[in-house]
PDB file of C-alpha atoms in Angstrom:
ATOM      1  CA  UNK X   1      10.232  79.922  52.994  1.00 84.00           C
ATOM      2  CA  UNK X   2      13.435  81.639  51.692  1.00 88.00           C
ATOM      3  CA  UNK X   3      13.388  85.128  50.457  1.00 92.00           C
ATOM      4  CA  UNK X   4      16.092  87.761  49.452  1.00 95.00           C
ATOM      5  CA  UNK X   5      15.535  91.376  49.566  1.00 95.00           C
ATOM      6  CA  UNK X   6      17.524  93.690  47.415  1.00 94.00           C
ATOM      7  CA  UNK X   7      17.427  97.698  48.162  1.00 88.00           C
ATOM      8  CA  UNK X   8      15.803  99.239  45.389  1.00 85.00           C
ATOM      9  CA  UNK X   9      17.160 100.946  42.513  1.00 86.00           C
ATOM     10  CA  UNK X  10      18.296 102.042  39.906  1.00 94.00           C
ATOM     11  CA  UNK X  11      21.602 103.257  41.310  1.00 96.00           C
ATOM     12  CA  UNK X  12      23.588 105.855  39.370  1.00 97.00           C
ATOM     13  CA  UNK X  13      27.504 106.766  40.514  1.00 97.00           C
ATOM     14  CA  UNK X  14      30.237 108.503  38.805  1.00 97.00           C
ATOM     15  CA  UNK X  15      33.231 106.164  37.887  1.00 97.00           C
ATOM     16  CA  UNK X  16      35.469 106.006  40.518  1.00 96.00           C
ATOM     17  CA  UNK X  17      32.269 106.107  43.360  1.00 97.00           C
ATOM     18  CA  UNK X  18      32.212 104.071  46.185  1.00 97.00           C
ATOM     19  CA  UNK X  19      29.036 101.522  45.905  1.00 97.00           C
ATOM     20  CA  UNK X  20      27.323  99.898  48.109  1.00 97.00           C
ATOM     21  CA  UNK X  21      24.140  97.357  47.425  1.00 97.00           C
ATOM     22  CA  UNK X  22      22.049  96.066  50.298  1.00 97.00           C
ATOM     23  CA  UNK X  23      21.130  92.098  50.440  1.00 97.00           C
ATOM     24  CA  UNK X  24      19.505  90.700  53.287  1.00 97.00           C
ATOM     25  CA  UNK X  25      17.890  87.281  53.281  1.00 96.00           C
ATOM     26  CA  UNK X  26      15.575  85.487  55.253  1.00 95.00           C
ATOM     27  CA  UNK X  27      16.316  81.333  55.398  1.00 90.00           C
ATOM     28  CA  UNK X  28      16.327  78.952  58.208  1.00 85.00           C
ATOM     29  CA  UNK X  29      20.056  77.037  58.718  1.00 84.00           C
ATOM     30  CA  UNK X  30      22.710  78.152  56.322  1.00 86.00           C
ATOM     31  CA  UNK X  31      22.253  78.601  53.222  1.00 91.00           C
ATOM     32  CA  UNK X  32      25.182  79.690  50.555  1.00 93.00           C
ATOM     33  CA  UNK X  33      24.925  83.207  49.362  1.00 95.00           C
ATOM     34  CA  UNK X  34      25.516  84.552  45.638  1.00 96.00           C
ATOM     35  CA  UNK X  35      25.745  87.756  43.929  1.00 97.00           C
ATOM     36  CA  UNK X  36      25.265  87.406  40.156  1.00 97.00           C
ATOM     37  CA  UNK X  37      26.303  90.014  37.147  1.00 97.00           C
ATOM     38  CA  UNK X  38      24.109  90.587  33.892  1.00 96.00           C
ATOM     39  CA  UNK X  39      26.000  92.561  31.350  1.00 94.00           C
ATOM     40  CA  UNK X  40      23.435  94.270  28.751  1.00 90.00           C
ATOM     41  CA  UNK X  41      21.993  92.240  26.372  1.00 86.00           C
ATOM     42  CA  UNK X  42      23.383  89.100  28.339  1.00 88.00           C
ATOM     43  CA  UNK X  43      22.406  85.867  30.632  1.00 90.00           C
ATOM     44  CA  UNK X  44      23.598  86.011  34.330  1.00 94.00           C
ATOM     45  CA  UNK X  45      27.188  85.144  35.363  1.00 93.00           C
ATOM     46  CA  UNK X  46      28.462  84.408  38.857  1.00 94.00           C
ATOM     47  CA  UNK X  47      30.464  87.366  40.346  1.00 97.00           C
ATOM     48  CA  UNK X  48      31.037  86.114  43.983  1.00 97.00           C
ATOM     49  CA  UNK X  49      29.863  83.971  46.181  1.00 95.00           C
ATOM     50  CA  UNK X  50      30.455  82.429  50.325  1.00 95.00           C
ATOM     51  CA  UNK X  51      29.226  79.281  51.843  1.00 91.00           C
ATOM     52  CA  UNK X  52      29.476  79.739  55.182  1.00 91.00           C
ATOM     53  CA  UNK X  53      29.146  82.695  57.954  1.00 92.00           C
ATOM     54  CA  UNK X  54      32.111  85.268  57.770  1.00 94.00           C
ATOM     55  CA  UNK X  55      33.498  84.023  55.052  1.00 95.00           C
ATOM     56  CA  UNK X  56      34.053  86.687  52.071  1.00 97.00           C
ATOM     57  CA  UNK X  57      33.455  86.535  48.692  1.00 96.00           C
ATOM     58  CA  UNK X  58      35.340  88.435  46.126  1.00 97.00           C
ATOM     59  CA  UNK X  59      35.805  88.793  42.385  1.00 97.00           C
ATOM     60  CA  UNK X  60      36.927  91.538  39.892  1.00 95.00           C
ATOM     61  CA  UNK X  61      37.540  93.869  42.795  1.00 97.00           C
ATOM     62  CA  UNK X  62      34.040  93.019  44.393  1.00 98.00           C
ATOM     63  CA  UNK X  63      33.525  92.034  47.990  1.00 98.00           C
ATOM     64  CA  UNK X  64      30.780  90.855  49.766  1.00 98.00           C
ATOM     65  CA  UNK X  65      30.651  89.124  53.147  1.00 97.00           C
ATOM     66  CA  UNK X  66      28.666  86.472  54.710  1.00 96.00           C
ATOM     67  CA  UNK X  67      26.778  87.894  58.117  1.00 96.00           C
ATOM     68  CA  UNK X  68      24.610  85.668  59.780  1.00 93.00           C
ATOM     69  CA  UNK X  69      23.817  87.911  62.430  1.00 93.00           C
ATOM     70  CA  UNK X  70      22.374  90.379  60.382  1.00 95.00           C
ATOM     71  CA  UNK X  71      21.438  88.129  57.509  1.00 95.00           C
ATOM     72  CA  UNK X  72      23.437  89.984  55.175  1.00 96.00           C
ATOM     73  CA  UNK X  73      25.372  89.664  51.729  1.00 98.00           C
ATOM     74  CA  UNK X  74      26.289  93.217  51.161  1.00 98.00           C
ATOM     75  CA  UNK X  75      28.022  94.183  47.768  1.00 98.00           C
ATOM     76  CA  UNK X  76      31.031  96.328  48.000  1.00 98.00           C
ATOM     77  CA  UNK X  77      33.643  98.013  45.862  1.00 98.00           C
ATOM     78  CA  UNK X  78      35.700 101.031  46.364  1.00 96.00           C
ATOM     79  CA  UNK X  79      35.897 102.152  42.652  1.00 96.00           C
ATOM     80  CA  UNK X  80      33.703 101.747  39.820  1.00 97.00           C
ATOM     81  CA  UNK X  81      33.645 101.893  36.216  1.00 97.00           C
ATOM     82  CA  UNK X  82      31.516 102.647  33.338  1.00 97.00           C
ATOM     83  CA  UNK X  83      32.531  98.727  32.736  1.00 96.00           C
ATOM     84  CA  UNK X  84      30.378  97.556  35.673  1.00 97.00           C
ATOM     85  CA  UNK X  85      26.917  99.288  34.263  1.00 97.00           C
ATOM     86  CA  UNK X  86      24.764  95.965  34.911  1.00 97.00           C
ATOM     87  CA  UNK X  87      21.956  94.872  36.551  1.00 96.00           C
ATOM     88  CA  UNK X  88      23.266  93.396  39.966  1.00 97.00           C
ATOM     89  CA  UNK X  89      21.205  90.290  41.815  1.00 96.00           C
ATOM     90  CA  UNK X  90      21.783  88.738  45.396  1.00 97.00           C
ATOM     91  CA  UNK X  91      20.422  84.967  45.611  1.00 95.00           C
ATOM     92  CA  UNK X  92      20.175  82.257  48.379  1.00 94.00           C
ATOM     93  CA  UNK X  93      20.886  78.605  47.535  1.00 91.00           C
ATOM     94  CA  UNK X  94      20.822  75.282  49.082  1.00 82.00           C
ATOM     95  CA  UNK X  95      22.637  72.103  48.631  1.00 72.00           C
ATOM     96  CA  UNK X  96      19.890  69.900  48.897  1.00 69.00           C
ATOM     97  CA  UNK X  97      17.770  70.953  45.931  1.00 69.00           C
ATOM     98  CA  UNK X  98      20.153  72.848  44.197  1.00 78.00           C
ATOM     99  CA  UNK X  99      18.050  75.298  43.639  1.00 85.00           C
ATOM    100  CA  UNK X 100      18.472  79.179  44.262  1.00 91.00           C
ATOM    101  CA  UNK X 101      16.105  81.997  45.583  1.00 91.00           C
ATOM    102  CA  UNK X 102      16.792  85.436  43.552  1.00 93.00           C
ATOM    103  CA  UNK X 103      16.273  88.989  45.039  1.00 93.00           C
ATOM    104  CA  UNK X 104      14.650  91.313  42.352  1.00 93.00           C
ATOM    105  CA  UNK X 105      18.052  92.510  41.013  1.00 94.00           C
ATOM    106  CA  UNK X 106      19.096  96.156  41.015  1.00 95.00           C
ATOM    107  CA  UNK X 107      20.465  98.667  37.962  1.00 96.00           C
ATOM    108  CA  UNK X 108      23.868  99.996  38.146  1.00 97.00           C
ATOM    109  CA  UNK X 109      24.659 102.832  35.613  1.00 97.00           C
ATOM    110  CA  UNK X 110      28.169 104.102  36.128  1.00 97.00           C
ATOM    111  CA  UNK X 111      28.409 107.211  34.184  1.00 96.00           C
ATOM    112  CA  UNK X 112      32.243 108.715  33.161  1.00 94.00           C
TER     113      UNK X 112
ATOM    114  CA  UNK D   1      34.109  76.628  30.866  1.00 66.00           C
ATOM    115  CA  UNK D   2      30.807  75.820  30.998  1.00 62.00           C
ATOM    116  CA  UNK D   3      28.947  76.695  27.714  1.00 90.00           C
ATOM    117  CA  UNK D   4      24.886  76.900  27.989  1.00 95.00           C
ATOM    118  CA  UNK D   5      23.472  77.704  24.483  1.00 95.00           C
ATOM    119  CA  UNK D   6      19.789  78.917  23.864  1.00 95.00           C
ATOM    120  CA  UNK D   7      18.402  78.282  20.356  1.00 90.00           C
ATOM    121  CA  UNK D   8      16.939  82.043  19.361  1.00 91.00           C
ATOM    122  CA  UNK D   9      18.058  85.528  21.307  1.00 93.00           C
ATOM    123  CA  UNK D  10      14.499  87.019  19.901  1.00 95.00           C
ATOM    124  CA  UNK D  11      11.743  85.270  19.089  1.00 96.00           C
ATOM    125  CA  UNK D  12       8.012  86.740  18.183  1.00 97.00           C
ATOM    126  CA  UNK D  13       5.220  85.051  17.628  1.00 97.00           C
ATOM    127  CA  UNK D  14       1.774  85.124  17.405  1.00 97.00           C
ATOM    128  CA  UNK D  15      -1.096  84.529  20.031  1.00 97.00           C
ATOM    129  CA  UNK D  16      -2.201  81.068  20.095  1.00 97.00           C
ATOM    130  CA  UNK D  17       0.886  79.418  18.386  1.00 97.00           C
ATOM    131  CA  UNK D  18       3.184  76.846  20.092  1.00 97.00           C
ATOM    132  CA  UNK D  19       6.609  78.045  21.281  1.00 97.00           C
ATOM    133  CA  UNK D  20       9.418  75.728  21.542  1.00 97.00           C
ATOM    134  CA  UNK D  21      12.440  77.045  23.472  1.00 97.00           C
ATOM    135  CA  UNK D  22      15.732  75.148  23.208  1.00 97.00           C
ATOM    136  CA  UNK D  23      18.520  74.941  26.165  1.00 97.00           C
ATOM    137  CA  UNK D  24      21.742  73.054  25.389  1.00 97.00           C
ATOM    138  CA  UNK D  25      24.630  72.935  27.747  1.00 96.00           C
ATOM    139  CA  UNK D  26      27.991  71.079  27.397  1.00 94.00           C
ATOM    140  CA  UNK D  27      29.458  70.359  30.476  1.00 89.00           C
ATOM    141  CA  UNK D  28      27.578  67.096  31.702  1.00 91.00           C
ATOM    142  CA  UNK D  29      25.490  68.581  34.536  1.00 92.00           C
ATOM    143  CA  UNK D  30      22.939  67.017  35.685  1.00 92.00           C
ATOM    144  CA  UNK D  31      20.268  70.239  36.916  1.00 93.00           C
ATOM    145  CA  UNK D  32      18.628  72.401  34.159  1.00 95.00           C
ATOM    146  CA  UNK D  33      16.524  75.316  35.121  1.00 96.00           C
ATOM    147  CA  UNK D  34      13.958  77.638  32.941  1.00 97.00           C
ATOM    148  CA  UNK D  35      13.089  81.274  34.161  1.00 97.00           C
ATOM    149  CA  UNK D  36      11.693  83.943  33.250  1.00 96.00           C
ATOM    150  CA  UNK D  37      13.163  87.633  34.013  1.00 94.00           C
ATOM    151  CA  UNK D  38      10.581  90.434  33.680  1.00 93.00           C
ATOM    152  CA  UNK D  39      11.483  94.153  35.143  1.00 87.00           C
ATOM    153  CA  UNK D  40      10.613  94.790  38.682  1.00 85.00           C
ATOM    154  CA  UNK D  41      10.095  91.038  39.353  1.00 89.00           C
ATOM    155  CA  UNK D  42      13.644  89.691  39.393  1.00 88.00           C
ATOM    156  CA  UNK D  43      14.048  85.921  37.950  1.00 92.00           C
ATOM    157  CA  UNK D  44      11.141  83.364  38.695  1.00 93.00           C
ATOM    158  CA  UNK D  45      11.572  80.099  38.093  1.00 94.00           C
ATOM    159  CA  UNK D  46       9.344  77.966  35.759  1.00 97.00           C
ATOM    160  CA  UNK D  47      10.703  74.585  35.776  1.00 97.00           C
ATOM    161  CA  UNK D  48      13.316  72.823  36.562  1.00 94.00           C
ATOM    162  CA  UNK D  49      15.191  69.256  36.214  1.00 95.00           C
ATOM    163  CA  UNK D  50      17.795  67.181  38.232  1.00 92.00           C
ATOM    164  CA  UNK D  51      17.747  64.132  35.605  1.00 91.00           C
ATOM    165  CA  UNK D  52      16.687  62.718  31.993  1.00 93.00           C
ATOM    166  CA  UNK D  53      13.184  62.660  31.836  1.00 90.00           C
ATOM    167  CA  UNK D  54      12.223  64.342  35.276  1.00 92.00           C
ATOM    168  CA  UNK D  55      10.956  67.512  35.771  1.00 94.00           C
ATOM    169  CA  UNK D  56       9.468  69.671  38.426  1.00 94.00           C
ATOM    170  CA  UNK D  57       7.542  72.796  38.753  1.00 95.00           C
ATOM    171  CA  UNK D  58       8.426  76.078  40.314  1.00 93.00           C
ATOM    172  CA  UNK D  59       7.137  79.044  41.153  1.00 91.00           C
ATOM    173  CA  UNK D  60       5.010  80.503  38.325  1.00 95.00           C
ATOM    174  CA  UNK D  61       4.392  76.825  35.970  1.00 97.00           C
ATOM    175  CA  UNK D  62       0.929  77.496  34.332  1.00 96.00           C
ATOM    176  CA  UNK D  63       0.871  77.840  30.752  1.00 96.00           C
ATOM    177  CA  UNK D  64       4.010  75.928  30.075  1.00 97.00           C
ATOM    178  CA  UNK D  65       5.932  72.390  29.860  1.00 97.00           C
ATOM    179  CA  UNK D  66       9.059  71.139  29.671  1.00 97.00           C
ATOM    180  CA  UNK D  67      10.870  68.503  28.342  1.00 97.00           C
ATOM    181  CA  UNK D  68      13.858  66.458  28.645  1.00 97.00           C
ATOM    182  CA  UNK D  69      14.945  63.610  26.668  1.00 96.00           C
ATOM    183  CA  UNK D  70      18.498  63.870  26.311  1.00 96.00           C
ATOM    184  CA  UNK D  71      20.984  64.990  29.743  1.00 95.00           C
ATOM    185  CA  UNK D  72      22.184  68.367  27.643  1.00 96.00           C
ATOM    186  CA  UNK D  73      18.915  69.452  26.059  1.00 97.00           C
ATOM    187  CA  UNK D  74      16.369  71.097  27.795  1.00 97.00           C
ATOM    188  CA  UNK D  75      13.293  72.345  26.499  1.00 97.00           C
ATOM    189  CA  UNK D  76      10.155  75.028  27.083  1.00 98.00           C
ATOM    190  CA  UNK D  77       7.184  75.046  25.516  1.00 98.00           C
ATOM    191  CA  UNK D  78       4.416  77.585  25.457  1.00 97.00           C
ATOM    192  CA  UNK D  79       0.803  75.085  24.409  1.00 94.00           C
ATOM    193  CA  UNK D  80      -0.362  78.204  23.142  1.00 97.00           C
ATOM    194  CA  UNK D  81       0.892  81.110  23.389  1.00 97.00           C
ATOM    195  CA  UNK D  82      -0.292  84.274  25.090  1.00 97.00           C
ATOM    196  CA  UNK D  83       0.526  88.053  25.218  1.00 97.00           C
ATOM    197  CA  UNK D  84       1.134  87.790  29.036  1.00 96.00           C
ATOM    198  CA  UNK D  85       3.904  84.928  28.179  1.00 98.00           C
ATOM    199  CA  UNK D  86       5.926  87.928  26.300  1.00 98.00           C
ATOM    200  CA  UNK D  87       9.117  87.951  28.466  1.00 97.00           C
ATOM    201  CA  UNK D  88      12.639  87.121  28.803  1.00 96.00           C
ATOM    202  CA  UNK D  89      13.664  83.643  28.925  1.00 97.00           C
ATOM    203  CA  UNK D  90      16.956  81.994  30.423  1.00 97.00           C
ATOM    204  CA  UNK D  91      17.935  78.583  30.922  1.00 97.00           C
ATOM    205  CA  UNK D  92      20.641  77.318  33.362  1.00 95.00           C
ATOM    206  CA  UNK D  93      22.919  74.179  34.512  1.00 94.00           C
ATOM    207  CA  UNK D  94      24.648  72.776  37.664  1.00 91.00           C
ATOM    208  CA  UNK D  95      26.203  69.878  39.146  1.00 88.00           C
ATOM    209  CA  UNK D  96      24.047  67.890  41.162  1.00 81.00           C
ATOM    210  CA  UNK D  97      24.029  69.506  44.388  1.00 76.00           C
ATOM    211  CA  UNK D  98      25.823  72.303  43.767  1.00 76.00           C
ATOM    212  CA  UNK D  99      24.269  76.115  43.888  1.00 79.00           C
ATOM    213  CA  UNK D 100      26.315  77.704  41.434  1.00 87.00           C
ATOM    214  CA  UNK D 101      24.359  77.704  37.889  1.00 91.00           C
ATOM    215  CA  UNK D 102      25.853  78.626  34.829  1.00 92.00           C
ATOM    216  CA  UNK D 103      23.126  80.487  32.443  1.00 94.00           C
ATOM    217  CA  UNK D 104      22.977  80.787  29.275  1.00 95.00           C
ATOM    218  CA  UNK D 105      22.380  84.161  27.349  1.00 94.00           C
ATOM    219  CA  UNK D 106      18.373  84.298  27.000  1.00 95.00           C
ATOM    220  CA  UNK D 107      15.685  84.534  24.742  1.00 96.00           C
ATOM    221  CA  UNK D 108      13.631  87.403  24.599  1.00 96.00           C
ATOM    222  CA  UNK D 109      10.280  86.374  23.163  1.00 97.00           C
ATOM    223  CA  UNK D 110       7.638  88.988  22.105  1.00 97.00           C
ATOM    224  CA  UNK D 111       4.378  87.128  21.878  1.00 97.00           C
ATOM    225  CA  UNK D 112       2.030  89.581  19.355  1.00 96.00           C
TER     226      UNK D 112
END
């Protein structure tokens, strides 16, 4: 069945750090490939997502891009803030069931 | 924008009792979703439902129901409740076929 592996955490940068958090999945065909956001004391909220191979997803300075050969969804962004302390989750979905597979999700604290 | 509301953001309650958890979202969609998120485990998915009146199970189902009379209301319920059930709770929409959910803000329940 599908799965989606997130590197483990918690992660801790100083604002203005380069990050970097490791997806990889594991899903016959093609699936569509999300990265959701959850604020303290808040529900999830989508921060990117790609449908297809190579395509790249990107939001609030975000970037992640779809690699089929290496089954990856890789978060990216060259600068953080304090503002992006969250907890950080990769998921797998498909169209027929609507339905989406979640990594365990992995704490970012961005300290000033 | 897509507005899912959950009826309580904390909730206790007692060993044994029934637990109703509400789920109300405004934007006509036709999938509703119930997980629970619980550290080191990511999001797991209870139930969900693609239509009035039908359900189905998902990953971790024992111990709970659903139900769902009306498109925009979708409901959990604990038969009787259990400290092991003490968790965070969060509901979710989509469009039929369509991977992106929108969630709502979750209920954390503390079950004594």
């Amino acid at each position: 069945g599908d799965s989606v592996t997130q590197m483990e955490g918690p992660v801790t940068l100083s604002e203005e750090a380069f990050l970097t958090i490791n997806c990889t999945y594991t899903a016959t065909g093609y699936p569509s490939l999300f990265w959701y956001v959850q604020y303290p004391g808040e529900g999830l909220q989508l921060l990117l997502k790609a449908t297809k191979a190579d395509d790249k997803g990107s939001n609030k300075g975000f970037e992640a891009t779809y690699r089929k050969e290496t089954t990856s969804f890789h978060l990216e962004k060259g600068s953080v803030q304090v503002s992006d302390s969250a907890v950080y989750f990769c998921a797998l979905g498909r169209r027929a069931n609507s339905k989406l597979t979640f990594g365990k999700g992995i704490t970012l604290s961005v300290r000033p | 924008d897509v507005k899912v509301t959950q009826s309580s953001r904390y909730l206790v309650k007692r060993t044994g009792e029934k637990v109703f958890l509400e789920c109300v979202q405004d934007m006509d969609h036709e999938n509703m979703f119930w997980y629970r998120q619980d550290p080191g485990l990511g999001l797991r998915l209870i139930y969900f439902s693609y239509d009035v009146k039908m359900k189905e199970k998902g990953d971790i189902p024992e111990g709970y129901s659903v139900s769902r009379e009306k498109k925009e209301r979708f409901s959990l319920i604990l038969e009787s409740a259990s400290t092991n059930q003490t968790s965070m709770y969060l509901c979710a929409s989509s469009l039929n076929q369509r991977n992106e959910q929108f969630f709502g803000p979750g209920t954390r329940l503390t079950v004594l």
